[in-house]
mmCIF file of C-alpha atoms in Angstrom:
data_model
loop_
_atom_site.group_PDB
_atom_site.id
_atom_site.type_symbol
_atom_site.label_atom_id
_atom_site.label_comp_id
_atom_site.label_asym_id
_atom_site.label_seq_id
_atom_site.Cartn_x
_atom_site.Cartn_y
_atom_site.Cartn_z
ATOM 1 C CA MET A 1 0.000 0.000 0.000
ATOM 2 C CA THR A 2 3.067 2.234 -0.104
ATOM 3 C CA GLY A 3 2.344 5.304 -2.205
ATOM 4 C CA ALA A 4 -1.383 4.604 -2.317
ATOM 5 C CA VAL A 5 -3.741 7.563 -2.178
ATOM 6 C CA PHE A 6 -6.709 6.941 0.107
ATOM 7 C CA ILE A 7 -9.903 8.726 -0.937
ATOM 8 C CA ALA A 8 -12.851 8.460 1.417
ATOM 9 C CA GLY A 9 -16.458 8.912 0.380
ATOM 10 C CA VAL A 10 -18.848 10.326 2.997
ATOM 11 C CA ASP A 11 -22.629 10.512 3.080
ATOM 12 C CA GLU A 12 -25.436 10.918 5.604
ATOM 13 C CA VAL A 13 -28.875 9.478 6.240
ATOM 14 C CA GLY A 14 -31.559 10.878 8.492
ATOM 15 C CA ARG A 15 -31.609 14.649 8.196
ATOM 16 C CA GLY A 16 -35.365 14.758 7.631
ATOM 17 C CA PRO A 17 -36.823 12.438 10.306
ATOM 18 C CA LEU A 18 -38.513 13.698 13.459
ATOM 19 C CA ALA A 19 -36.866 11.011 15.571
ATOM 20 C CA GLY A 20 -33.609 9.115 15.928
ATOM 21 C CA PRO A 21 -30.007 10.005 15.122
ATOM 22 C CA VAL A 22 -28.488 11.357 11.942
ATOM 23 C CA VAL A 23 -26.117 8.629 10.755
ATOM 24 C CA THR A 24 -23.118 9.019 8.472
ATOM 25 C CA ALA A 25 -20.558 6.670 6.984
ATOM 26 C CA ALA A 26 -17.085 7.056 5.524
ATOM 27 C CA VAL A 27 -15.704 4.476 3.096
ATOM 28 C CA ILE A 28 -12.313 4.055 1.419
ATOM 29 C CA LEU A 29 -12.822 1.650 -1.453
ATOM 30 C CA ASP A 30 -10.123 -0.657 -2.796
ATOM 31 C CA PRO A 31 -9.512 0.179 -6.484
ATOM 32 C CA ASP A 32 -8.346 -3.419 -6.987
ATOM 33 C CA ASN A 33 -11.603 -4.833 -5.593
ATOM 34 C CA PRO A 34 -14.499 -2.969 -7.240
ATOM 35 C CA ILE A 35 -17.992 -3.678 -5.942
ATOM 36 C CA ALA A 36 -20.658 -4.101 -8.601
ATOM 37 C CA GLY A 37 -24.045 -2.451 -8.142
ATOM 38 C CA LEU A 38 -23.098 0.511 -5.961
ATOM 39 C CA ALA A 39 -25.665 3.295 -6.239
ATOM 40 C CA ASP A 40 -27.427 5.958 -4.214
ATOM 41 C CA SER A 41 -28.988 4.064 -1.291
ATOM 42 C CA LYS A 42 -32.335 5.801 -1.860
ATOM 43 C CA LYS A 43 -32.533 4.253 -5.336
ATOM 44 C CA LEU A 44 -31.886 0.703 -4.124
ATOM 45 C CA THR A 45 -34.377 -1.660 -2.572
ATOM 46 C CA GLU A 46 -33.911 -2.637 1.076
ATOM 47 C CA LYS A 47 -33.015 -6.165 -0.059
ATOM 48 C CA HIS A 48 -30.342 -4.819 -2.428
ATOM 49 C CA ARG A 49 -28.856 -2.572 0.282
ATOM 50 C CA GLU A 50 -28.751 -5.490 2.715
ATOM 51 C CA LYS A 51 -26.915 -7.545 0.078
ATOM 52 C CA LEU A 52 -24.353 -4.830 -0.670
ATOM 53 C CA GLU A 53 -23.614 -3.843 2.939
ATOM 54 C CA PRO A 54 -21.486 -6.895 3.867
ATOM 55 C CA LEU A 55 -19.695 -6.728 0.500
ATOM 56 C CA ILE A 56 -18.712 -3.115 1.175
ATOM 57 C CA LYS A 57 -17.461 -3.977 4.655
ATOM 58 C CA GLN A 58 -15.560 -6.974 3.301
ATOM 59 C CA HIS A 59 -13.926 -5.357 0.249
ATOM 60 C CA ALA A 60 -13.353 -1.735 1.350
ATOM 61 C CA LEU A 61 -9.910 -0.768 2.607
ATOM 62 C CA ALA A 62 -11.588 1.017 5.524
ATOM 63 C CA TRP A 63 -15.078 1.994 6.641
ATOM 64 C CA ALA A 64 -16.649 3.629 9.671
ATOM 65 C CA VAL A 65 -20.026 4.878 10.812
ATOM 66 C CA GLY A 66 -20.600 8.123 12.704
ATOM 67 C CA ARG A 67 -23.700 9.577 14.331
ATOM 68 C CA ALA A 68 -25.211 12.471 16.205
ATOM 69 C CA GLU A 69 -28.065 11.890 18.615
ATOM 70 C CA ALA A 70 -31.433 13.644 18.773
ATOM 71 C CA ASP A 71 -30.347 15.797 21.735
ATOM 72 C CA GLU A 72 -27.217 16.908 19.850
ATOM 73 C CA ILE A 73 -29.403 17.806 16.861
ATOM 74 C CA ASP A 74 -31.579 19.901 19.183
ATOM 75 C CA GLN A 75 -28.540 21.649 20.664
ATOM 76 C CA ILE A 76 -26.591 22.563 17.526
ATOM 77 C CA ASN A 77 -29.169 22.124 14.675
ATOM 78 C CA ILE A 78 -29.451 19.369 12.090
ATOM 79 C CA LEU A 79 -26.819 20.726 9.678
ATOM 80 C CA GLN A 80 -24.129 21.096 12.357
ATOM 81 C CA ALA A 81 -25.055 17.702 13.826
ATOM 82 C CA THR A 82 -24.709 16.127 10.375
ATOM 83 C CA LEU A 83 -21.262 17.675 9.901
ATOM 84 C CA LEU A 84 -20.272 16.483 13.382
ATOM 85 C CA ALA A 85 -21.402 12.950 12.552
ATOM 86 C CA MET A 86 -19.409 13.073 9.299
ATOM 87 C CA LYS A 87 -16.314 14.195 11.191
ATOM 88 C CA ARG A 88 -16.784 11.332 13.660
ATOM 89 C CA ALA A 89 -17.055 8.810 10.820
ATOM 90 C CA VAL A 90 -13.912 10.036 9.050
ATOM 91 C CA GLU A 91 -11.921 10.197 12.283
ATOM 92 C CA SER A 92 -12.967 6.615 13.094
ATOM 93 C CA LEU A 93 -11.493 5.188 9.875
ATOM 94 C CA SER A 94 -8.630 2.729 10.371
ATOM 95 C CA LEU A 95 -6.744 4.474 7.539
ATOM 96 C CA ILE A 96 -6.155 8.217 7.362
ATOM 97 C CA PRO A 97 -7.591 9.495 4.075
ATOM 98 C CA HIS A 98 -5.601 11.845 1.857
ATOM 99 C CA HIS A 99 -8.793 13.368 0.487
ATOM 100 C CA VAL A 100 -12.482 13.208 1.408
ATOM 101 C CA LEU A 101 -15.430 13.445 -0.987
ATOM 102 C CA VAL A 102 -18.670 14.528 0.687
ATOM 103 C CA ASP A 103 -22.118 14.262 -0.859
ATOM 104 C CA GLY A 104 -23.946 17.595 -1.098
ATOM 105 C CA ILE A 105 -22.807 21.173 -0.619
ATOM 106 C CA HIS A 106 -21.728 21.253 3.046
ATOM 107 C CA ALA A 107 -18.475 19.763 4.324
ATOM 108 C CA PRO A 108 -17.109 19.136 7.820
ATOM 109 C CA GLN A 109 -13.828 20.649 8.968
ATOM 110 C CA LEU A 110 -11.255 17.878 8.618
ATOM 111 C CA ALA A 111 -7.478 17.522 8.811
ATOM 112 C CA CYS A 112 -7.304 16.618 5.103
ATOM 113 C CA PRO A 113 -8.677 18.288 1.947
ATOM 114 C CA VAL A 114 -12.418 17.930 1.404
ATOM 115 C CA THR A 115 -14.418 18.250 -1.814
ATOM 116 C CA THR A 116 -18.206 18.486 -1.880
ATOM 117 C CA VAL A 117 -19.930 16.679 -4.735
ATOM 118 C CA ILE A 118 -23.547 17.466 -5.599
ATOM 119 C CA LYS A 119 -25.386 14.170 -6.166
ATOM 120 C CA GLY A 120 -22.109 12.466 -5.317
ATOM 121 C CA ASP A 121 -23.955 9.307 -4.300
ATOM 122 C CA GLN A 122 -24.817 8.930 -7.996
ATOM 123 C CA SER A 123 -21.366 9.674 -9.433
ATOM 124 C CA GLU A 124 -18.804 8.575 -6.820
ATOM 125 C CA PRO A 125 -18.735 4.867 -5.849
ATOM 126 C CA ALA A 126 -17.169 5.602 -2.429
ATOM 127 C CA ILE A 127 -19.976 8.050 -1.588
ATOM 128 C CA ALA A 128 -22.577 5.547 -2.809
ATOM 129 C CA ALA A 129 -20.992 2.889 -0.578
ATOM 130 C CA ALA A 130 -21.103 5.294 2.371
ATOM 131 C CA SER A 131 -24.776 6.068 1.721
ATOM 132 C CA ILE A 132 -25.592 2.345 1.770
ATOM 133 C CA LEU A 133 -23.747 1.695 5.061
ATOM 134 C CA ALA A 134 -25.369 4.716 6.717
ATOM 135 C CA LYS A 135 -28.853 3.812 5.479
ATOM 136 C CA VAL A 136 -28.646 0.163 6.559
ATOM 137 C CA ALA A 137 -27.247 1.102 9.991
ATOM 138 C CA ARG A 138 -29.934 3.708 10.655
ATOM 139 C CA ASP A 139 -32.813 1.571 9.378
ATOM 140 C CA ARG A 140 -31.759 -1.318 11.630
ATOM 141 C CA GLU A 141 -31.584 0.991 14.614
ATOM 142 C CA MET A 142 -35.063 2.359 13.959
ATOM 143 C CA VAL A 143 -36.437 -1.208 13.896
ATOM 144 C CA VAL A 144 -34.954 -1.656 17.388
ATOM 145 C CA MET A 145 -36.494 1.676 18.443
ATOM 146 C CA ASP A 146 -39.863 0.383 17.219
ATOM 147 C CA ALA A 147 -39.684 -2.388 19.821
ATOM 148 C CA LEU A 148 -38.610 0.049 22.554
ATOM 149 C CA TYR A 149 -41.265 2.626 21.674
ATOM 150 C CA PRO A 150 -44.284 0.724 20.318
ATOM 151 C CA GLY A 151 -47.117 2.574 18.653
ATOM 152 C CA TYR A 152 -45.107 5.071 16.618
ATOM 153 C CA GLY A 153 -44.375 2.843 13.626
ATOM 154 C CA PHE A 154 -40.611 3.445 13.609
ATOM 155 C CA ALA A 155 -39.927 0.107 11.854
ATOM 156 C CA LYS A 156 -42.081 1.246 8.959
ATOM 157 C CA HIS A 157 -41.317 4.949 8.464
ATOM 158 C CA LYS A 158 -37.908 5.073 10.218
ATOM 159 C CA GLY A 159 -38.815 8.321 11.990
ATOM 160 C CA TYR A 160 -39.774 10.326 8.910
ATOM 161 C CA PRO A 161 -42.799 12.650 9.238
ATOM 162 C CA THR A 162 -45.452 10.379 7.737
ATOM 163 C CA LYS A 163 -49.125 10.907 8.518
ATOM 164 C CA GLN A 164 -49.055 7.836 10.802
ATOM 165 C CA HIS A 165 -46.023 9.135 12.693
ATOM 166 C CA GLN A 166 -47.453 12.610 13.191
ATOM 167 C CA GLN A 167 -50.748 11.156 14.394
ATOM 168 C CA ALA A 168 -48.900 8.938 16.890
ATOM 169 C CA LEU A 169 -46.955 11.979 18.098
ATOM 170 C CA ILE A 170 -50.204 13.788 18.881
ATOM 171 C CA GLU A 171 -51.794 10.766 20.554
ATOM 172 C CA LEU A 172 -48.778 9.403 22.471
ATOM 173 C CA GLY A 173 -46.512 12.436 22.820
ATOM 174 C CA PRO A 174 -42.778 12.630 21.974
ATOM 175 C CA THR A 175 -40.299 9.960 23.103
ATOM 176 C CA GLU A 176 -36.706 10.416 24.260
ATOM 177 C CA ILE A 177 -35.499 9.937 20.685
ATOM 178 C CA HIS A 178 -37.702 12.641 19.154
ATOM 179 C CA ARG A 179 -36.045 15.851 17.967
ATOM 180 C CA ARG A 180 -37.651 18.577 20.037
ATOM 181 C CA SER A 181 -36.314 21.352 17.801
ATOM 182 C CA PHE A 182 -38.403 20.057 14.872
ATOM 183 C CA ARG A 183 -41.745 21.828 14.459
ATOM 184 C CA PRO A 184 -44.140 18.805 14.477
ATOM 185 C CA VAL A 185 -42.488 17.561 17.699
ATOM 186 C CA GLN A 186 -42.748 21.039 19.257
ATOM 187 C CA GLN A 187 -46.430 21.148 18.326
ATOM 188 C CA ALA A 188 -47.019 17.704 19.852
ATOM 189 C CA LEU A 189 -45.271 18.819 23.064
ATOM 190 C CA ILE A 190 -47.452 21.927 23.270
ATOM 191 C CA SER A 191 -50.520 19.780 22.665
ATOM 192 C CA CYS A 192 -49.496 17.361 25.452
ATOM 193 C CA ILE A 193 -48.858 20.202 27.900
ATOM 194 C CA SER A 194 -52.177 21.827 27.015
ATOM 195 C CA SER A 195 -54.071 18.587 27.610
ATOM 196 C CA ILE A 196 -52.387 18.142 31.006
ATOM 197 C CA THR A 197 -52.879 21.733 32.190
ATOM 198 C CA GLY A 198 -56.261 22.113 30.544
#
């Protein structure tokens, strides 16, 4: 590996949900071991993502997952929490990247050069691989959260603001994993307080 240039792809999943963490991944692919079928995780079926995830972990030179919790999102906002989670993922890699490619237009402050790539999960295999790892990790976690917090439908909608989720928020109130800085959660909190005091 002497003289090799390590380029890490970074992507996030979970900026839009009302509950749960924002999860990121960083992946350094092995140019000598290409992985067929890499694509934006949102364009792949769950079955396809589940099939690719172990292949990425097996064939990549390095990979890591980072996260920021709901309370961190509430404290510093979703964008800053996403950048923090990206930084955590990159800094957890077993290899130090020479360059980092980040999906989108915002990049974390890192010790190495960073390039943002709009729709990078469609054009850069390392970013696509990162999007798959992040998506699979977060989806699995939300299935676990569904068992811990029954009635919200986390296994189905993964915390996104579906009609079912917003109705459950009103009826059951926010959980510990809900993002209190997000408007629908704030409204549910106000509604809960009103029903108690009223």
